[in-house]
PDB file of C-alpha atoms and ligand atoms in Angstrom:
ATOM      1  CA  UNK A   1       0.122  87.397 117.633  1.00 95.00           C
ATOM      2  CA  UNK A   2       3.339  88.546 119.569  1.00 97.00           C
ATOM      3  CA  UNK A   3       3.464  92.710 119.078  1.00 98.00           C
ATOM      4  CA  UNK A   4       6.633  93.546 120.136  1.00 98.00           C
ATOM      5  CA  UNK A   5       7.588  97.515 120.343  1.00 98.00           C
ATOM      6  CA  UNK A   6      10.544  98.916 118.244  1.00 98.00           C
ATOM      7  CA  UNK A   7      12.846 101.859 119.285  1.00 97.00           C
ATOM      8  CA  UNK A   8      12.172 105.121 117.623  1.00 97.00           C
ATOM      9  CA  UNK A   9       9.117 103.156 115.597  1.00 98.00           C
ATOM     10  CA  UNK A  10       6.973 101.034 114.680  1.00 98.00           C
ATOM     11  CA  UNK A  11       6.792  97.609 116.260  1.00 98.00           C
ATOM     12  CA  UNK A  12       7.067  94.340 115.068  1.00 98.00           C
ATOM     13  CA  UNK A  13       4.403  91.421 114.776  1.00 98.00           C
ATOM     14  CA  UNK A  14       5.282  87.593 114.184  1.00 96.00           C
ATOM     15  CA  UNK A  15       3.416  84.525 115.212  1.00 95.00           C
ATOM     16  CA  UNK A  16       0.350  85.326 112.784  1.00 97.00           C
ATOM     17  CA  UNK A  17      -0.137  84.559 109.041  1.00 98.00           C
ATOM     18  CA  UNK A  18      -2.176  87.136 107.251  1.00 98.00           C
ATOM     19  CA  UNK A  19      -3.514  85.019 104.468  1.00 97.00           C
ATOM     20  CA  UNK A  20      -5.008  82.937 107.589  1.00 97.00           C
ATOM     21  CA  UNK A  21      -5.961  85.602 110.588  1.00 97.00           C
ATOM     22  CA  UNK A  22      -9.311  85.534 112.047  1.00 97.00           C
ATOM     23  CA  UNK A  23     -10.891  89.096 112.876  1.00 97.00           C
ATOM     24  CA  UNK A  24      -9.611  89.739 116.069  1.00 97.00           C
ATOM     25  CA  UNK A  25      -6.090  89.390 114.996  1.00 97.00           C
ATOM     26  CA  UNK A  26      -6.795  91.472 111.531  1.00 97.00           C
ATOM     27  CA  UNK A  27      -8.227  94.288 114.347  1.00 97.00           C
ATOM     28  CA  UNK A  28      -5.448  93.842 116.455  1.00 97.00           C
ATOM     29  CA  UNK A  29      -2.854  94.234 113.345  1.00 98.00           C
ATOM     30  CA  UNK A  30      -4.895  97.145 112.583  1.00 97.00           C
ATOM     31  CA  UNK A  31      -4.919  98.768 116.170  1.00 97.00           C
ATOM     32  CA  UNK A  32      -1.050  97.944 116.167  1.00 98.00           C
ATOM     33  CA  UNK A  33      -0.557 100.339 113.181  1.00 98.00           C
ATOM     34  CA  UNK A  34      -2.313 103.202 115.147  1.00 97.00           C
ATOM     35  CA  UNK A  35      -0.872 103.119 118.025  1.00 97.00           C
ATOM     36  CA  UNK A  36       3.039 102.361 116.870  1.00 98.00           C
ATOM     37  CA  UNK A  37       2.559 104.374 113.426  1.00 98.00           C
ATOM     38  CA  UNK A  38       4.068 101.421 111.359  1.00 98.00           C
ATOM     39  CA  UNK A  39       4.030  97.077 111.806  1.00 98.00           C
ATOM     40  CA  UNK A  40       6.446  94.785 110.415  1.00 98.00           C
ATOM     41  CA  UNK A  41       5.885  91.423 109.261  1.00 98.00           C
ATOM     42  CA  UNK A  42       8.271  88.699 108.162  1.00 98.00           C
ATOM     43  CA  UNK A  43       7.773  85.288 105.913  1.00 97.00           C
ATOM     44  CA  UNK A  44       4.443  86.495 104.609  1.00 98.00           C
ATOM     45  CA  UNK A  45       3.122  84.842 101.540  1.00 96.00           C
ATOM     46  CA  UNK A  46       1.600  88.063  99.848  1.00 98.00           C
ATOM     47  CA  UNK A  47       1.145  87.586  96.237  1.00 97.00           C
ATOM     48  CA  UNK A  48      -1.235  90.032  94.785  1.00 97.00           C
ATOM     49  CA  UNK A  49      -4.311  88.316  95.526  1.00 97.00           C
ATOM     50  CA  UNK A  50      -3.802  87.536  99.160  1.00 98.00           C
ATOM     51  CA  UNK A  51      -2.176  91.289  99.103  1.00 98.00           C
ATOM     52  CA  UNK A  52      -5.627  92.314  97.908  1.00 98.00           C
ATOM     53  CA  UNK A  53      -7.693  90.274 100.411  1.00 98.00           C
ATOM     54  CA  UNK A  54      -5.805  91.415 103.194  1.00 98.00           C
ATOM     55  CA  UNK A  55      -6.070  94.744 102.175  1.00 98.00           C
ATOM     56  CA  UNK A  56     -10.022  94.571 102.025  1.00 98.00           C
ATOM     57  CA  UNK A  57      -9.810  93.458 105.199  1.00 98.00           C
ATOM     58  CA  UNK A  58      -8.051  96.038 106.866  1.00 97.00           C
ATOM     59  CA  UNK A  59     -10.308  99.064 104.736  1.00 97.00           C
ATOM     60  CA  UNK A  60     -11.352 100.160 101.231  1.00 98.00           C
ATOM     61  CA  UNK A  61      -8.159 100.724  98.811  1.00 97.00           C
ATOM     62  CA  UNK A  62      -7.644 103.483  97.258  1.00 96.00           C
ATOM     63  CA  UNK A  63      -5.820 103.780  93.746  1.00 91.00           C
ATOM     64  CA  UNK A  64      -2.642 106.333  93.722  1.00 87.00           C
ATOM     65  CA  UNK A  65      -3.121 107.758  90.346  1.00 85.00           C
ATOM     66  CA  UNK A  66       0.580 108.748  89.984  1.00 86.00           C
ATOM     67  CA  UNK A  67       2.625 105.091  90.163  1.00 85.00           C
ATOM     68  CA  UNK A  68       2.649 102.432  87.482  1.00 78.00           C
ATOM     69  CA  UNK A  69       0.422  99.711  88.349  1.00 84.00           C
ATOM     70  CA  UNK A  70       0.916  96.082  88.086  1.00 83.00           C
ATOM     71  CA  UNK A  71       0.037  94.806  84.642  1.00 82.00           C
ATOM     72  CA  UNK A  72      -3.395  92.509  86.269  1.00 92.00           C
ATOM     73  CA  UNK A  73      -4.032  94.323  89.215  1.00 95.00           C
ATOM     74  CA  UNK A  74      -4.570  98.009  89.179  1.00 94.00           C
ATOM     75  CA  UNK A  75      -4.974  98.023  93.172  1.00 96.00           C
ATOM     76  CA  UNK A  76      -1.480  97.737  93.395  1.00 97.00           C
ATOM     77  CA  UNK A  77       1.572  99.839  93.190  1.00 95.00           C
ATOM     78  CA  UNK A  78       4.522  98.707  91.273  1.00 95.00           C
ATOM     79  CA  UNK A  79       7.265 100.195  93.786  1.00 96.00           C
ATOM     80  CA  UNK A  80      10.061  99.099  91.084  1.00 96.00           C
ATOM     81  CA  UNK A  81      13.907 100.035  90.680  1.00 97.00           C
ATOM     82  CA  UNK A  82      15.891  97.869  87.821  1.00 97.00           C
ATOM     83  CA  UNK A  83      19.374  97.285  87.826  1.00 98.00           C
ATOM     84  CA  UNK A  84      19.605  99.553  85.475  1.00 97.00           C
ATOM     85  CA  UNK A  85      17.906 102.385  87.035  1.00 96.00           C
ATOM     86  CA  UNK A  86      19.464 104.958  89.184  1.00 95.00           C
ATOM     87  CA  UNK A  87      16.068 106.882  90.571  1.00 94.00           C
ATOM     88  CA  UNK A  88      14.217 105.159  92.835  1.00 95.00           C
ATOM     89  CA  UNK A  89      10.699 105.892  94.464  1.00 94.00           C
ATOM     90  CA  UNK A  90       9.886 107.474  98.074  1.00 95.00           C
ATOM     91  CA  UNK A  91      13.959 108.827  97.781  1.00 96.00           C
ATOM     92  CA  UNK A  92      12.926 111.884 100.376  1.00 97.00           C
ATOM     93  CA  UNK A  93      10.745 111.873 103.075  1.00 98.00           C
ATOM     94  CA  UNK A  94       7.479 111.902 102.652  1.00 97.00           C
ATOM     95  CA  UNK A  95       4.071 110.822 103.988  1.00 96.00           C
ATOM     96  CA  UNK A  96       1.689 109.213 101.050  1.00 94.00           C
ATOM     97  CA  UNK A  97      -1.038 111.094  99.727  1.00 94.00           C
ATOM     98  CA  UNK A  98      -0.896 114.032 102.054  1.00 96.00           C
ATOM     99  CA  UNK A  99      -1.540 116.034  98.873  1.00 96.00           C
ATOM    100  CA  UNK A 100      -5.155 114.635  98.347  1.00 96.00           C
ATOM    101  CA  UNK A 101      -8.264 116.489 100.513  1.00 97.00           C
ATOM    102  CA  UNK A 102      -8.816 112.635 102.381  1.00 97.00           C
ATOM    103  CA  UNK A 103      -5.396 111.846 102.960  1.00 97.00           C
ATOM    104  CA  UNK A 104      -4.566 107.749 102.260  1.00 96.00           C
ATOM    105  CA  UNK A 105      -4.730 106.001 106.223  1.00 97.00           C
ATOM    106  CA  UNK A 106      -2.026 103.877 105.475  1.00 97.00           C
ATOM    107  CA  UNK A 107      -0.358 101.589 102.794  1.00 97.00           C
ATOM    108  CA  UNK A 108       0.966  98.129 103.142  1.00 98.00           C
ATOM    109  CA  UNK A 109       3.970  97.163 101.143  1.00 98.00           C
ATOM    110  CA  UNK A 110       5.216  93.717 100.437  1.00 98.00           C
ATOM    111  CA  UNK A 111       8.941  92.757  99.463  1.00 98.00           C
ATOM    112  CA  UNK A 112       8.738  90.585  96.258  1.00 98.00           C
ATOM    113  CA  UNK A 113      12.286  90.882  95.274  1.00 98.00           C
ATOM    114  CA  UNK A 114      15.375  92.604  97.150  1.00 98.00           C
ATOM    115  CA  UNK A 115      19.001  93.555  96.280  1.00 98.00           C
ATOM    116  CA  UNK A 116      21.738  91.495  97.900  1.00 98.00           C
ATOM    117  CA  UNK A 117      21.941  94.596 100.562  1.00 98.00           C
ATOM    118  CA  UNK A 118      20.753  97.782 101.239  1.00 98.00           C
ATOM    119  CA  UNK A 119      17.569  99.202 100.148  1.00 98.00           C
ATOM    120  CA  UNK A 120      16.327  99.602 103.626  1.00 98.00           C
ATOM    121  CA  UNK A 121      13.411 101.917 104.151  1.00 98.00           C
ATOM    122  CA  UNK A 122      13.510 104.421 107.071  1.00 98.00           C
ATOM    123  CA  UNK A 123      10.374 105.272 109.158  1.00 98.00           C
ATOM    124  CA  UNK A 124      10.276 108.066 111.796  1.00 98.00           C
ATOM    125  CA  UNK A 125       7.174 108.741 113.967  1.00 98.00           C
ATOM    126  CA  UNK A 126       5.461 111.643 113.878  1.00 98.00           C
ATOM    127  CA  UNK A 127       3.830 111.146 117.479  1.00 98.00           C
ATOM    128  CA  UNK A 128       7.091 111.165 119.030  1.00 98.00           C
ATOM    129  CA  UNK A 129       7.988 114.207 116.980  1.00 98.00           C
ATOM    130  CA  UNK A 130       5.000 115.974 118.346  1.00 98.00           C
ATOM    131  CA  UNK A 131       5.480 114.986 121.784  1.00 98.00           C
ATOM    132  CA  UNK A 132       8.639 116.513 121.645  1.00 98.00           C
ATOM    133  CA  UNK A 133       8.212 119.397 120.935  1.00 98.00           C
ATOM    134  CA  UNK A 134       8.372 122.420 123.475  1.00 98.00           C
ATOM    135  CA  UNK A 135       4.773 123.725 125.019  1.00 98.00           C
ATOM    136  CA  UNK A 136       4.766 127.160 123.191  1.00 98.00           C
ATOM    137  CA  UNK A 137       5.295 125.786 119.440  1.00 98.00           C
ATOM    138  CA  UNK A 138       3.028 123.009 119.980  1.00 98.00           C
ATOM    139  CA  UNK A 139       0.381 126.134 120.742  1.00 98.00           C
ATOM    140  CA  UNK A 140       1.599 127.979 117.847  1.00 98.00           C
ATOM    141  CA  UNK A 141       1.284 124.793 115.526  1.00 98.00           C
ATOM    142  CA  UNK A 142      -2.195 123.773 116.876  1.00 98.00           C
ATOM    143  CA  UNK A 143      -3.351 127.227 115.388  1.00 98.00           C
ATOM    144  CA  UNK A 144      -1.775 126.603 111.909  1.00 98.00           C
ATOM    145  CA  UNK A 145      -2.566 124.844 108.823  1.00 98.00           C
ATOM    146  CA  UNK A 146      -0.978 123.964 105.770  1.00 98.00           C
ATOM    147  CA  UNK A 147      -0.814 123.492 102.266  1.00 98.00           C
ATOM    148  CA  UNK A 148       0.105 120.679 100.376  1.00 98.00           C
ATOM    149  CA  UNK A 149       0.433 119.345  97.051  1.00 95.00           C
ATOM    150  CA  UNK A 150       2.124 116.991  94.639  1.00 90.00           C
ATOM    151  CA  UNK A 151       2.750 119.185  91.261  1.00 88.00           C
ATOM    152  CA  UNK A 152       6.399 119.185  92.014  1.00 88.00           C
ATOM    153  CA  UNK A 153       6.990 115.310  92.092  1.00 86.00           C
ATOM    154  CA  UNK A 154       4.790 114.393  90.079  1.00 86.00           C
ATOM    155  CA  UNK A 155       3.739 116.839  87.774  1.00 87.00           C
ATOM    156  CA  UNK A 156       4.965 118.552  84.224  1.00 85.00           C
ATOM    157  CA  UNK A 157       8.419 119.951  86.054  1.00 84.00           C
ATOM    158  CA  UNK A 158       9.043 116.312  88.401  1.00 87.00           C
ATOM    159  CA  UNK A 159      12.798 115.785  88.946  1.00 82.00           C
ATOM    160  CA  UNK A 160      11.295 112.337  87.969  1.00 88.00           C
ATOM    161  CA  UNK A 161      10.500 113.441  84.826  1.00 85.00           C
ATOM    162  CA  UNK A 162      14.298 114.719  84.543  1.00 84.00           C
ATOM    163  CA  UNK A 163      15.662 111.021  85.129  1.00 87.00           C
ATOM    164  CA  UNK A 164      14.882 107.187  84.703  1.00 89.00           C
ATOM    165  CA  UNK A 165      11.808 106.768  86.518  1.00 88.00           C
ATOM    166  CA  UNK A 166       9.463 109.544  83.699  1.00 88.00           C
ATOM    167  CA  UNK A 167       6.324 106.715  84.124  1.00 85.00           C
ATOM    168  CA  UNK A 168       6.049 108.967  87.641  1.00 86.00           C
ATOM    169  CA  UNK A 169       5.758 112.608  85.925  1.00 86.00           C
ATOM    170  CA  UNK A 170       3.773 114.510  84.080  1.00 87.00           C
ATOM    171  CA  UNK A 171       0.451 113.992  85.788  1.00 87.00           C
ATOM    172  CA  UNK A 172      -2.354 116.875  85.972  1.00 86.00           C
ATOM    173  CA  UNK A 173      -4.632 115.647  88.082  1.00 84.00           C
ATOM    174  CA  UNK A 174      -2.548 117.292  91.266  1.00 88.00           C
ATOM    175  CA  UNK A 175      -5.297 118.664  93.189  1.00 86.00           C
ATOM    176  CA  UNK A 176      -4.008 121.200  96.980  1.00 94.00           C
ATOM    177  CA  UNK A 177      -5.076 120.112 100.266  1.00 97.00           C
ATOM    178  CA  UNK A 178      -5.518 122.398 103.213  1.00 98.00           C
ATOM    179  CA  UNK A 179      -4.801 120.244 106.854  1.00 98.00           C
ATOM    180  CA  UNK A 180      -3.994 121.307 110.198  1.00 98.00           C
ATOM    181  CA  UNK A 181      -0.457 121.005 110.767  1.00 98.00           C
ATOM    182  CA  UNK A 182      -1.411 119.139 114.210  1.00 98.00           C
ATOM    183  CA  UNK A 183      -3.415 116.518 113.801  1.00 98.00           C
ATOM    184  CA  UNK A 184      -5.312 114.649 116.369  1.00 98.00           C
ATOM    185  CA  UNK A 185      -4.860 110.837 114.824  1.00 97.00           C
ATOM    186  CA  UNK A 186      -8.757 109.370 114.477  1.00 95.00           C
ATOM    187  CA  UNK A 187      -7.734 106.176 115.757  1.00 94.00           C
ATOM    188  CA  UNK A 188      -5.323 106.184 118.550  1.00 95.00           C
ATOM    189  CA  UNK A 189      -6.473 109.877 119.948  1.00 97.00           C
ATOM    190  CA  UNK A 190      -2.747 110.950 120.218  1.00 98.00           C
ATOM    191  CA  UNK A 191      -1.539 114.211 118.563  1.00 98.00           C
ATOM    192  CA  UNK A 192       1.186 114.110 115.682  1.00 98.00           C
ATOM    193  CA  UNK A 193       2.895 116.403 113.829  1.00 98.00           C
ATOM    194  CA  UNK A 194       1.252 116.490 110.407  1.00 98.00           C
ATOM    195  CA  UNK A 195       3.800 118.184 108.118  1.00 98.00           C
ATOM    196  CA  UNK A 196       6.517 116.098 105.919  1.00 98.00           C
ATOM    197  CA  UNK A 197       9.586 117.196 103.055  1.00 97.00           C
ATOM    198  CA  UNK A 198       7.981 116.360 100.149  1.00 96.00           C
ATOM    199  CA  UNK A 199       4.416 117.609  99.727  1.00 97.00           C
ATOM    200  CA  UNK A 200       3.955 120.359 102.207  1.00 98.00           C
ATOM    201  CA  UNK A 201       4.201 123.990 100.426  1.00 98.00           C
ATOM    202  CA  UNK A 202       3.688 126.174 103.101  1.00 98.00           C
ATOM    203  CA  UNK A 203       0.853 127.622 106.047  1.00 98.00           C
ATOM    204  CA  UNK A 204      -2.217 128.607 104.615  1.00 98.00           C
ATOM    205  CA  UNK A 205      -2.127 132.601 104.858  1.00 98.00           C
ATOM    206  CA  UNK A 206       1.851 132.118 104.667  1.00 98.00           C
ATOM    207  CA  UNK A 207       4.089 132.878 101.824  1.00 98.00           C
ATOM    208  CA  UNK A 208       6.021 129.713 101.071  1.00 98.00           C
ATOM    209  CA  UNK A 209       9.240 132.008 102.429  1.00 98.00           C
ATOM    210  CA  UNK A 210       7.816 132.710 105.755  1.00 98.00           C
ATOM    211  CA  UNK A 211       7.193 129.500 105.844  1.00 98.00           C
ATOM    212  CA  UNK A 212      10.066 127.853 104.739  1.00 98.00           C
ATOM    213  CA  UNK A 213      12.267 128.381 108.565  1.00 98.00           C
ATOM    214  CA  UNK A 214       9.501 127.224 110.668  1.00 98.00           C
ATOM    215  CA  UNK A 215       9.051 124.120 108.360  1.00 98.00           C
ATOM    216  CA  UNK A 216      13.060 123.404 107.975  1.00 98.00           C
ATOM    217  CA  UNK A 217      13.039 123.700 111.534  1.00 98.00           C
ATOM    218  CA  UNK A 218      10.056 120.592 112.283  1.00 98.00           C
ATOM    219  CA  UNK A 219      11.711 118.635 109.010  1.00 98.00           C
ATOM    220  CA  UNK A 220      14.431 118.577 111.354  1.00 98.00           C
ATOM    221  CA  UNK A 221      13.441 117.896 114.330  1.00 98.00           C
ATOM    222  CA  UNK A 222      11.137 114.956 113.289  1.00 98.00           C
ATOM    223  CA  UNK A 223      14.187 113.378 111.795  1.00 97.00           C
ATOM    224  CA  UNK A 224      15.862 113.345 114.763  1.00 98.00           C
ATOM    225  CA  UNK A 225      17.429 109.254 114.942  1.00 98.00           C
ATOM    226  CA  UNK A 226      15.206 108.576 118.226  1.00 97.00           C
ATOM    227  CA  UNK A 227      12.346 108.868 116.099  1.00 98.00           C
ATOM    228  CA  UNK A 228      13.347 106.523 113.608  1.00 98.00           C
ATOM    229  CA  UNK A 229      13.360 103.246 112.626  1.00 98.00           C
ATOM    230  CA  UNK A 230      15.315 101.648 109.726  1.00 98.00           C
ATOM    231  CA  UNK A 231      13.820  98.570 108.439  1.00 98.00           C
ATOM    232  CA  UNK A 232      15.348  95.556 106.160  1.00 98.00           C
ATOM    233  CA  UNK A 233      13.481  93.812 104.105  1.00 98.00           C
ATOM    234  CA  UNK A 234      13.852  89.581 102.809  1.00 97.00           C
ATOM    235  CA  UNK A 235      11.286  88.754 100.173  1.00 97.00           C
ATOM    236  CA  UNK A 236       8.318  88.083 102.015  1.00 98.00           C
ATOM    237  CA  UNK A 237       8.353  91.514 104.488  1.00 98.00           C
ATOM    238  CA  UNK A 238       5.491  93.595 104.722  1.00 98.00           C
ATOM    239  CA  UNK A 239       5.266  96.724 106.378  1.00 98.00           C
ATOM    240  CA  UNK A 240       1.836  98.129 107.274  1.00 98.00           C
ATOM    241  CA  UNK A 241       2.059 102.103 107.696  1.00 98.00           C
ATOM    242  CA  UNK A 242       0.049 104.548 108.834  1.00 98.00           C
ATOM    243  CA  UNK A 243      -0.007 107.922 107.162  1.00 97.00           C
ATOM    244  CA  UNK A 244      -0.881 109.981 109.635  1.00 97.00           C
ATOM    245  CA  UNK A 245       1.704 108.711 112.123  1.00 98.00           C
ATOM    246  CA  UNK A 246       4.903 108.298 110.347  1.00 98.00           C
ATOM    247  CA  UNK A 247       6.727 109.746 107.142  1.00 98.00           C
ATOM    248  CA  UNK A 248       8.327 107.139 105.486  1.00 98.00           C
ATOM    249  CA  UNK A 249      12.221 107.283 103.291  1.00 98.00           C
ATOM    250  CA  UNK A 250      13.068 104.370 100.746  1.00 98.00           C
ATOM    251  CA  UNK A 251      17.104 104.410 101.052  1.00 98.00           C
ATOM    252  CA  UNK A 252      18.494 104.381  97.129  1.00 98.00           C
ATOM    253  CA  UNK A 253      22.086 102.597  97.847  1.00 98.00           C
ATOM    254  CA  UNK A 254      21.944  98.927  96.030  1.00 98.00           C
ATOM    255  CA  UNK A 255      22.805 100.798  92.028  1.00 98.00           C
ATOM    256  CA  UNK A 256      22.938  97.756  89.643  1.00 98.00           C
ATOM    257  CA  UNK A 257      20.615  95.462  91.230  1.00 98.00           C
ATOM    258  CA  UNK A 258      16.836  95.320  91.176  1.00 98.00           C
ATOM    259  CA  UNK A 259      14.160  95.730  93.671  1.00 98.00           C
ATOM    260  CA  UNK A 260      10.279  95.207  93.406  1.00 98.00           C
ATOM    261  CA  UNK A 261       8.194  96.010  96.296  1.00 98.00           C
ATOM    262  CA  UNK A 262       4.238  95.812  95.905  1.00 98.00           C
ATOM    263  CA  UNK A 263       2.131  98.839  97.281  1.00 97.00           C
ATOM    264  CA  UNK A 264      -1.971  99.016  98.118  1.00 97.00           C
ATOM    265  CA  UNK A 265      -3.171 102.730  99.848  1.00 97.00           C
ATOM    266  CA  UNK A 266      -5.782 102.283 102.114  1.00 98.00           C
ATOM    267  CA  UNK A 267      -8.480 105.092 101.667  1.00 97.00           C
ATOM    268  CA  UNK A 268      -8.300 107.435 104.927  1.00 97.00           C
ATOM    269  CA  UNK A 269     -10.925 110.356 106.058  1.00 97.00           C
ATOM    270  CA  UNK A 270     -10.471 113.988 106.275  1.00 97.00           C
ATOM    271  CA  UNK A 271      -7.909 115.393 109.203  1.00 97.00           C
ATOM    272  CA  UNK A 272      -8.977 117.464 112.556  1.00 97.00           C
TER     273      UNK A 272
HETATM  274  C1  SIN B   1       7.011 104.497  99.409  1.00 75.57           C
HETATM  275  O1  SIN B   1       7.564 105.656  99.194  1.00 75.57           O
HETATM  276  O2  SIN B   1       5.982 104.219  99.215  1.00 75.57           O
HETATM  277  C2  SIN B   1       7.848 103.050  98.433  1.00 75.57           C
HETATM  278  C3  SIN B   1       9.211 103.293 100.042  1.00 75.57           C
HETATM  279  C4  SIN B   1       9.799 102.026  99.708  1.00 75.57           C
HETATM  280  O3  SIN B   1       9.462 101.208  98.522  1.00 75.57           O
HETATM  281  O4  SIN B   1      10.542 101.339 100.648  1.00 75.57           O
END
């Protein structure tokens, strides 16, 4: 198995078949996710059963409350945009499940059907974003916690509800959770920036208006091109990312074509 670090964010893994990997290879994939934030593999054969079997080898599965599910496999969320839809899922920078008290460790996304061109996913490296901050700002952020919620994304007033991905809107189980702004990653021991443009509402004890200028600064900083990798999918490609160490954004540049991805989310833990 070869692990090749990529510029910006992530690593490419080849010479491993995820359906036949031994325990050592599974452990190495998991550690590579912790260390590089996301790993990419091409040419895998992760149909639904194999996808679930691989996911269970890396951690317990957590079922996303808001995404449509595949018909036969509740563990698998369907990330789909059809030929006639114009809104895609995950089209803004975010990290999955930061609105939960114990945010998901990671997500394993498998490309089932890809458009002839476009439909890439961008990943941004939150270790690098943290490390590039000044010592002064690192120290200030180290004293702050932030409030996260999905109410505006998946609730009654969600933008998804106004468009053609209505199944994602109108949900009512929408908790607020509070996490440190700088976390120490439980699997790598490294510090990472843990706020994101989709789900972070404000700093704890600050108003949204007070929080906005500093959050906007951090969001612009964290999506600098030198922290980002753009991944192009083919059917059979897999991305396994760590939600504590990366953000991601799905490009919406393939209108008129179908893109279908299967996503399984792996449970995480409270962050400190
Ligand atoms: C997601 O945000 O989980 C979906 C990413 C993608 O479809 O590329």
